[in-house]
CSV table of C-alpha atoms in Angstrom, one decimal:
chain,number,residue,atom,x,y,z
A,221,UNK,CA,81.6,110.9,29.7
A,222,UNK,CA,85.0,109.6,29.7
A,223,UNK,CA,85.5,106.0,30.8
A,224,UNK,CA,88.8,104.7,31.8
A,225,UNK,CA,90.1,101.6,33.8
A,226,UNK,CA,90.2,102.6,37.4
A,227,UNK,CA,92.1,100.4,40.2
A,228,UNK,CA,91.3,100.1,42.9
A,229,UNK,CA,87.7,100.9,42.5
A,230,UNK,CA,87.0,103.7,45.4
A,231,UNK,CA,89.9,106.0,45.3
A,232,UNK,CA,88.3,109.4,46.2
A,233,UNK,CA,89.0,112.3,48.3
A,234,UNK,CA,88.6,111.9,52.1
A,235,UNK,CA,85.7,114.3,53.0
A,236,UNK,CA,85.3,116.3,56.2
A,237,UNK,CA,82.9,118.8,57.5
A,238,UNK,CA,84.2,122.1,56.2
A,239,UNK,CA,83.7,125.8,57.5
A,240,UNK,CA,83.0,128.8,55.3
A,241,UNK,CA,86.0,130.2,53.6
A,242,UNK,CA,88.8,131.7,55.6
A,243,UNK,CA,88.9,134.5,53.1
A,244,UNK,CA,87.7,137.6,55.0
A,245,UNK,CA,86.4,139.0,51.8
A,246,UNK,CA,83.8,136.2,51.7
A,247,UNK,CA,82.5,136.1,55.1
A,248,UNK,CA,85.1,134.4,57.4
A,249,UNK,CA,83.2,135.9,60.5
A,250,UNK,CA,80.0,134.1,59.7
A,251,UNK,CA,78.2,137.5,59.1
A,252,UNK,CA,75.8,138.4,56.3
A,253,UNK,CA,77.5,138.7,53.2
A,254,UNK,CA,75.9,139.5,49.6
A,255,UNK,CA,72.6,139.4,51.8
A,256,UNK,CA,73.0,135.8,52.5
A,257,UNK,CA,72.8,134.8,56.5
A,258,UNK,CA,74.8,131.6,57.1
A,259,UNK,CA,72.6,130.9,60.2
A,260,UNK,CA,69.8,130.3,57.7
A,261,UNK,CA,71.8,127.5,56.3
A,262,UNK,CA,73.1,126.1,59.4
A,263,UNK,CA,71.0,123.1,60.3
A,264,UNK,CA,70.4,119.3,60.2
A,265,UNK,CA,68.4,117.8,57.5
A,266,UNK,CA,67.7,114.2,57.3
A,267,UNK,CA,70.6,113.6,59.7
A,268,UNK,CA,73.1,115.5,57.7
A,269,UNK,CA,74.6,118.8,58.7
A,270,UNK,CA,74.1,121.6,56.1
A,271,UNK,CA,76.0,124.7,55.9
A,272,UNK,CA,76.6,127.8,53.4
A,273,UNK,CA,80.0,127.9,51.7
A,274,UNK,CA,81.8,130.4,49.5
A,275,UNK,CA,84.6,130.3,46.8
A,276,UNK,CA,86.1,133.2,45.2
A,277,UNK,CA,88.7,134.3,42.6
A,278,UNK,CA,89.2,137.4,40.6
A,279,UNK,CA,85.9,139.2,40.0
A,280,UNK,CA,83.8,136.1,40.6
A,281,UNK,CA,82.1,134.9,43.9
A,282,UNK,CA,80.0,131.7,44.6
A,283,UNK,CA,77.8,130.8,47.3
A,284,UNK,CA,77.1,127.1,47.7
A,285,UNK,CA,75.3,124.6,50.1
A,286,UNK,CA,75.8,121.0,50.6
A,287,UNK,CA,72.2,120.6,50.5
A,288,UNK,CA,71.8,119.2,47.1
A,289,UNK,CA,75.4,120.1,46.2
A,290,UNK,CA,74.1,123.3,44.8
A,291,UNK,CA,74.8,126.9,43.7
A,292,UNK,CA,73.0,129.4,45.8
A,293,UNK,CA,74.3,132.5,43.9
A,294,UNK,CA,77.0,133.7,41.7
A,295,UNK,CA,78.2,137.2,41.4
A,296,UNK,CA,80.2,138.8,38.6
A,297,UNK,CA,80.6,142.3,37.3
A,298,UNK,CA,78.2,143.8,34.9
A,299,UNK,CA,79.3,146.2,31.9
A,300,UNK,CA,79.6,149.0,34.7
A,301,UNK,CA,81.5,146.9,37.0
A,302,UNK,CA,78.6,146.4,39.3
A,303,UNK,CA,78.7,142.9,41.1
A,304,UNK,CA,75.5,141.2,39.8
A,305,UNK,CA,74.0,137.8,41.2
A,306,UNK,CA,73.4,135.8,37.9
A,307,UNK,CA,72.1,132.6,39.7
A,308,UNK,CA,68.8,132.6,41.3
A,309,UNK,CA,68.3,130.6,44.4
A,310,UNK,CA,66.7,130.8,48.1
A,311,UNK,CA,68.1,132.5,51.0
A,312,UNK,CA,67.9,129.5,53.4
A,313,UNK,CA,68.2,125.8,53.5
A,314,UNK,CA,64.5,125.5,54.2
A,315,UNK,CA,63.9,127.6,51.3
A,316,UNK,CA,65.2,124.9,48.9
A,317,UNK,CA,63.7,122.2,50.9
A,318,UNK,CA,60.3,123.6,50.6
A,319,UNK,CA,60.5,124.8,47.2
A,320,UNK,CA,58.0,123.5,44.6
A,321,UNK,CA,60.9,123.7,42.1
A,322,UNK,CA,63.5,121.6,43.7
A,323,UNK,CA,66.3,121.8,41.2
A,324,UNK,CA,67.4,125.5,41.8
A,325,UNK,CA,71.2,125.2,41.4
A,326,UNK,CA,71.3,121.6,42.2
A,327,UNK,CA,73.8,118.7,41.3
A,328,UNK,CA,71.3,116.3,39.3
A,329,UNK,CA,71.7,112.5,39.4
A,330,UNK,CA,71.9,109.7,39.1
A,331,UNK,CA,70.4,110.3,35.8
A,332,UNK,CA,69.8,113.9,34.6
A,333,UNK,CA,66.7,114.5,32.4
A,334,UNK,CA,64.0,112.0,31.8
A,335,UNK,CA,63.8,108.1,31.7
A,336,UNK,CA,60.7,107.0,29.7
A,337,UNK,CA,57.9,105.3,32.0
A,338,UNK,CA,60.3,104.9,34.8
A,339,UNK,CA,61.7,101.8,33.5
A,340,UNK,CA,65.1,100.6,31.8
A,341,UNK,CA,66.6,97.4,31.1
A,342,UNK,CA,70.4,96.5,31.7
A,343,UNK,CA,72.2,93.3,31.2
A,344,UNK,CA,68.9,91.4,30.9
A,345,UNK,CA,67.2,92.8,34.0
A,346,UNK,CA,64.4,95.5,34.1
A,347,UNK,CA,64.6,98.2,36.7
A,348,UNK,CA,61.8,100.8,37.8
A,349,UNK,CA,62.6,104.3,39.0
A,350,UNK,CA,60.0,106.8,40.7
A,351,UNK,CA,57.9,108.6,38.0
A,352,UNK,CA,57.9,112.1,39.3
A,353,UNK,CA,57.2,113.7,36.0
A,354,UNK,CA,53.7,112.4,34.8
A,355,UNK,CA,54.7,109.0,33.7
A,356,UNK,CA,58.3,109.3,33.6
A,357,UNK,CA,61.4,109.7,35.9
A,358,UNK,CA,62.8,113.2,35.9
A,359,UNK,CA,66.4,114.0,37.2
A,360,UNK,CA,66.9,110.8,39.1
A,361,UNK,CA,63.3,110.6,40.7
A,362,UNK,CA,61.6,112.3,43.4
A,363,UNK,CA,64.4,112.0,46.0
A,364,UNK,CA,67.4,112.4,43.6
A,365,UNK,CA,70.8,114.1,44.3
A,366,UNK,CA,69.2,117.6,44.7
A,367,UNK,CA,67.5,116.2,48.2
A,368,UNK,CA,70.9,114.8,49.5
A,369,UNK,CA,73.2,116.4,52.2
A,370,UNK,CA,76.4,115.9,50.6
A,371,UNK,CA,79.9,115.4,52.5
A,372,UNK,CA,81.9,118.7,52.0
A,373,UNK,CA,85.5,119.6,52.0
A,374,UNK,CA,87.1,122.9,51.3
A,375,UNK,CA,90.9,122.6,50.3
A,376,UNK,CA,91.2,126.3,49.4
A,377,UNK,CA,89.1,129.5,49.1
A,378,UNK,CA,88.5,128.8,45.3
A,379,UNK,CA,87.6,125.1,45.6
A,380,UNK,CA,84.8,123.1,47.4
A,381,UNK,CA,84.3,119.5,47.1
A,382,UNK,CA,81.0,117.7,47.4
A,383,UNK,CA,80.8,113.8,47.9
A,384,UNK,CA,78.1,111.3,48.1
A,385,UNK,CA,77.8,107.5,48.2
A,386,UNK,CA,74.6,106.6,46.6
A,387,UNK,CA,73.7,103.2,47.9
A,388,UNK,CA,72.6,100.2,45.8
A,389,UNK,CA,68.8,100.5,45.3
A,390,UNK,CA,68.7,104.4,45.6
A,391,UNK,CA,65.7,105.5,43.8
A,392,UNK,CA,65.5,102.1,42.0
A,393,UNK,CA,69.2,102.3,40.6
A,394,UNK,CA,71.6,99.3,40.7
A,395,UNK,CA,74.9,99.6,42.4
A,396,UNK,CA,76.7,101.6,45.1
A,397,UNK,CA,77.7,104.6,43.2
A,398,UNK,CA,80.4,106.9,44.6
A,399,UNK,CA,80.2,110.5,43.4
A,400,UNK,CA,82.3,113.4,43.7
A,401,UNK,CA,81.4,116.9,42.4
A,402,UNK,CA,84.1,119.7,42.5
A,403,UNK,CA,83.3,123.3,42.1
A,404,UNK,CA,86.2,125.6,41.5
A,405,UNK,CA,86.6,129.2,40.2
A,406,UNK,CA,89.5,130.8,38.3
A,407,UNK,CA,90.9,134.2,37.4
A,408,UNK,CA,89.5,133.9,33.9
A,409,UNK,CA,86.2,134.2,35.9
A,410,UNK,CA,85.0,130.7,35.3
A,411,UNK,CA,83.1,128.3,37.4
A,412,UNK,CA,84.5,124.7,36.7
A,413,UNK,CA,82.4,121.8,37.8
A,414,UNK,CA,84.3,118.5,37.8
A,415,UNK,CA,82.1,115.1,38.0
A,416,UNK,CA,83.7,112.0,39.0
A,417,UNK,CA,81.9,108.7,39.8
A,418,UNK,CA,82.5,104.9,40.2
A,419,UNK,CA,80.4,101.9,40.9
A,420,UNK,CA,80.6,98.3,42.0
A,421,UNK,CA,77.6,97.1,39.6
A,422,UNK,CA,76.4,98.4,36.1
A,423,UNK,CA,74.2,101.5,36.4
A,424,UNK,CA,73.3,104.3,34.3
A,425,UNK,CA,74.9,107.7,35.1
A,426,UNK,CA,74.2,111.1,33.6
A,427,UNK,CA,75.4,114.1,36.1
A,428,UNK,CA,74.5,117.6,35.6
A,429,UNK,CA,74.0,120.9,37.2
A,430,UNK,CA,70.6,122.7,37.3
A,431,UNK,CA,71.6,126.3,37.9
A,432,UNK,CA,69.0,128.6,36.8
A,433,UNK,CA,70.4,131.9,35.3
A,434,UNK,CA,69.3,135.6,34.7
A,435,UNK,CA,72.2,137.6,33.5
A,436,UNK,CA,70.5,140.7,34.3
A,437,UNK,CA,70.4,139.7,37.9
A,438,UNK,CA,68.1,137.9,40.3
A,439,UNK,CA,64.6,139.7,40.2
A,440,UNK,CA,65.1,141.5,37.0
A,441,UNK,CA,62.4,140.4,35.1
A,442,UNK,CA,62.0,137.9,32.3
A,443,UNK,CA,65.0,136.4,30.3
A,444,UNK,CA,63.2,137.0,27.0
A,445,UNK,CA,65.5,139.6,26.0
A,446,UNK,CA,68.7,137.6,26.4
A,447,UNK,CA,70.5,136.7,23.3
A,448,UNK,CA,71.5,133.0,22.9
A,449,UNK,CA,73.7,131.3,20.4
A,450,UNK,CA,74.2,127.5,20.6
A,451,UNK,CA,76.6,125.4,18.5
A,452,UNK,CA,74.0,122.7,17.4
A,453,UNK,CA,72.9,122.0,13.9
A,454,UNK,CA,70.4,119.4,15.2
A,455,UNK,CA,68.3,118.8,18.3
A,456,UNK,CA,66.3,115.8,19.7
A,457,UNK,CA,62.4,116.2,19.0
A,458,UNK,CA,60.2,115.0,21.8
A,459,UNK,CA,56.7,113.8,22.1
A,460,UNK,CA,53.8,115.5,24.0
A,461,UNK,CA,55.3,114.2,27.3
A,462,UNK,CA,58.9,115.4,26.5
A,463,UNK,CA,60.4,112.3,25.8
A,464,UNK,CA,62.7,112.0,22.8
A,465,UNK,CA,61.1,110.2,19.8
A,466,UNK,CA,64.4,108.7,19.0
A,467,UNK,CA,65.6,110.8,16.1
A,468,UNK,CA,67.8,114.0,15.5
A,469,UNK,CA,66.3,116.8,13.5
A,470,UNK,CA,68.0,119.6,11.6
A,471,UNK,CA,67.4,123.1,13.4
A,472,UNK,CA,67.4,124.9,10.1
A,473,UNK,CA,64.3,127.0,9.3
A,474,UNK,CA,62.9,126.1,12.7
A,475,UNK,CA,62.6,128.3,16.0
A,476,UNK,CA,65.6,125.9,17.5
A,477,UNK,CA,68.0,127.5,15.1
A,478,UNK,CA,70.5,129.2,17.6
A,479,UNK,CA,73.7,128.8,15.3
A,480,UNK,CA,73.3,132.4,14.9
A,481,UNK,CA,72.4,134.7,17.9
A,482,UNK,CA,68.7,135.3,18.6
A,483,UNK,CA,66.9,136.6,21.7
A,484,UNK,CA,65.1,133.7,23.6
A,485,UNK,CA,61.7,135.5,23.3
A,486,UNK,CA,62.1,136.2,19.3
A,487,UNK,CA,60.4,132.7,18.3
A,488,UNK,CA,59.2,131.2,21.6
A,489,UNK,CA,55.6,132.0,20.7
A,490,UNK,CA,55.9,130.5,17.1
A,491,UNK,CA,53.3,128.1,16.0
A,492,UNK,CA,55.5,125.1,16.3
A,493,UNK,CA,54.6,121.6,17.6
A,494,UNK,CA,57.6,121.0,19.6
A,495,UNK,CA,57.4,124.5,21.3
A,496,UNK,CA,53.7,123.6,22.3
A,497,UNK,CA,55.0,120.3,23.9
A,498,UNK,CA,57.6,122.0,25.9
A,499,UNK,CA,55.4,125.1,26.6
A,500,UNK,CA,58.6,127.0,25.2
A,501,UNK,CA,62.1,125.6,25.0
A,502,UNK,CA,62.7,122.5,27.0
A,503,UNK,CA,64.9,120.4,24.6
A,504,UNK,CA,68.2,118.7,24.2
A,505,UNK,CA,70.4,120.3,21.6
A,506,UNK,CA,72.9,117.9,19.9
A,507,UNK,CA,76.3,119.8,20.2
A,508,UNK,CA,78.6,120.1,17.1
A,509,UNK,CA,81.5,117.7,17.5
A,510,UNK,CA,83.9,120.3,16.8
A,511,UNK,CA,83.0,122.4,20.1
A,512,UNK,CA,82.9,119.4,22.4
A,513,UNK,CA,85.7,119.0,24.7
A,514,UNK,CA,86.0,122.3,26.9
A,515,UNK,CA,88.2,124.3,24.6
A,516,UNK,CA,85.4,126.2,22.6
A,517,UNK,CA,82.3,127.5,23.9
A,518,UNK,CA,79.1,125.5,23.1
A,519,UNK,CA,76.7,128.3,24.0
A,520,UNK,CA,77.0,131.9,24.5
A,521,UNK,CA,74.1,134.1,26.3
A,522,UNK,CA,74.2,137.9,26.8
A,523,UNK,CA,72.1,139.8,29.1
A,524,UNK,CA,70.2,142.6,27.5
A,525,UNK,CA,70.4,144.9,30.5
A,526,UNK,CA,73.5,144.0,32.0
A,527,UNK,CA,76.0,143.3,29.3
A,528,UNK,CA,76.9,140.2,31.0
A,529,UNK,CA,78.1,137.5,28.7
A,530,UNK,CA,78.1,133.9,29.7
A,531,UNK,CA,79.9,131.0,27.7
A,532,UNK,CA,79.4,127.4,28.4
A,533,UNK,CA,82.2,124.7,27.8
A,534,UNK,CA,81.6,121.0,28.2
A,535,UNK,CA,82.9,117.5,27.3
A,536,UNK,CA,79.0,116.4,27.1
A,537,UNK,CA,77.3,115.8,23.9
A,538,UNK,CA,74.2,117.6,24.6
A,539,UNK,CA,72.8,120.8,26.2
A,540,UNK,CA,69.3,121.1,27.4
A,541,UNK,CA,68.1,124.5,27.0
A,542,UNK,CA,65.0,125.2,29.3
A,543,UNK,CA,63.3,128.7,29.1
A,544,UNK,CA,61.7,128.7,32.7
A,545,UNK,CA,58.2,127.7,31.1
A,546,UNK,CA,57.0,126.1,34.2
A,547,UNK,CA,58.1,128.8,36.7
A,548,UNK,CA,54.8,130.0,38.5
A,549,UNK,CA,55.8,132.6,41.0
A,550,UNK,CA,55.4,130.1,43.9
A,551,UNK,CA,58.6,130.6,45.5
A,552,UNK,CA,60.7,133.5,47.0
A,553,UNK,CA,64.2,134.1,46.1
A,554,UNK,CA,67.1,135.3,48.2
A,555,UNK,CA,66.6,138.7,46.7
A,556,UNK,CA,62.9,138.9,47.9
A,557,UNK,CA,61.9,138.3,44.1
A,558,UNK,CA,59.5,135.5,43.2
A,559,UNK,CA,60.3,132.8,40.6
A,560,UNK,CA,58.0,134.3,38.1
A,561,UNK,CA,57.3,132.9,34.7
A,562,UNK,CA,60.4,132.7,32.7
A,563,UNK,CA,62.3,134.7,34.9
A,564,UNK,CA,65.3,132.3,34.5
A,565,UNK,CA,66.8,129.8,32.2
A,566,UNK,CA,68.9,126.7,32.3
A,567,UNK,CA,71.6,125.4,30.2
A,568,UNK,CA,72.4,121.8,31.2
A,569,UNK,CA,75.3,120.0,29.9
A,570,UNK,CA,74.3,116.3,29.5
A,571,UNK,CA,74.1,113.0,27.6
A,572,UNK,CA,70.9,112.8,25.7
A,573,UNK,CA,67.5,112.4,27.6
A,574,UNK,CA,66.3,108.6,27.9
A,575,UNK,CA,69.5,107.5,26.4
A,576,UNK,CA,69.5,104.4,28.4
A,577,UNK,CA,66.2,103.4,26.4
A,578,UNK,CA,67.1,105.2,23.0
A,579,UNK,CA,69.5,103.4,20.4
A,580,UNK,CA,71.8,105.8,18.8
A,581,UNK,CA,71.8,108.2,21.7
A,582,UNK,CA,75.3,107.0,23.2
A,583,UNK,CA,75.8,104.9,26.1
A,584,UNK,CA,75.5,106.1,29.7
A,585,UNK,CA,76.2,102.8,31.4
A,586,UNK,CA,79.0,103.1,34.0
A,587,UNK,CA,80.5,99.6,35.0
A,588,UNK,CA,82.8,98.3,37.8
A,589,UNK,CA,86.4,99.2,37.1
A,590,UNK,CA,85.4,102.2,34.9
A,591,UNK,CA,85.6,105.8,35.9
A,592,UNK,CA,83.0,108.4,34.9
A,593,UNK,CA,84.6,111.7,34.6
A,594,UNK,CA,83.6,115.0,32.9
A,595,UNK,CA,84.0,118.7,33.2
A,596,UNK,CA,81.6,121.5,32.3
A,597,UNK,CA,82.2,125.2,32.8
A,598,UNK,CA,80.6,128.6,32.9
A,599,UNK,CA,82.7,131.5,32.0
A,600,UNK,CA,81.7,135.2,32.5
A,601,UNK,CA,82.7,138.5,30.8
A,602,UNK,CA,80.9,141.6,29.3
A,603,UNK,CA,80.1,142.8,26.0
A,604,UNK,CA,83.0,144.2,23.9
A,605,UNK,CA,85.6,142.9,26.7
């Protein structure tokens, strides 16, 4: 998170209702494209108009919806040149509304990850947030940003801009928080996500995206054969309820050592207390300082069947690796496949979980006159190229 003086406070893009891209290659006529029917996203939810939108650059196409400010699907070529959908998601707005997993592809806020016991203190005052993960608040509460119908504008065929004014008291958080999230693709086959926020009262902020990936394609089976490398010498251990215990531990000689490539499934069943707590990987990795900033990849993942390689870039200090341990096959994806156990993974760029309550985890409080600004990117290629 970069904090800098901002004057005046709320200077943001004017938002307007946007139509799907005018690029004929990505469904200007409103017809079914990549199996997605735009009429299944065209509805009013909680008084907001929802739609399906596309952005496109060279060899990358992304479908998005302003319900949850989320990625619906992302197509890139595999090693044989076949366009492959590497982000799982639903085929309709109502599919996301009714999903038992509400976070597929969504913008997460105000505070990504967990807040212990749904409470925090700020400037001498205690605040309570909804506990939607056992005793704790997860991803901003039960009605977080994934449930919001965002304002939307589309300045060009490569860019979509989502905007939301989170009111004072939203899910118990103080201050009116003005948030803009911009998704853009480029000819380097990257999806860049820029987050900007300001506030009129001190409030914690930790924004991220919760795309679930399967680099072999949606519905292709488990992700256990994917190879993963993370530039992190430490991670933050958790208790049995997945709240960090406040320390940073070395990954050396543990199943959390991804400093060299390992398959996700290689050690996921190891006799390890932390893996038992998470039912697999569901942990924050402390990124090595040398790779933070967006110039070097903090993580690299390779699909074992497709040969697709994904690199993650970020200005954030942490990366939550989640191996799909709580997926139960209860929801249907746009391909017709189910969200089966460990059939997708997430790599969420972030400040550390429960940082508002943990000394030494970095500050996440945004104050009036400051600007929250951070970028994370997901870049795609293939093995050997």
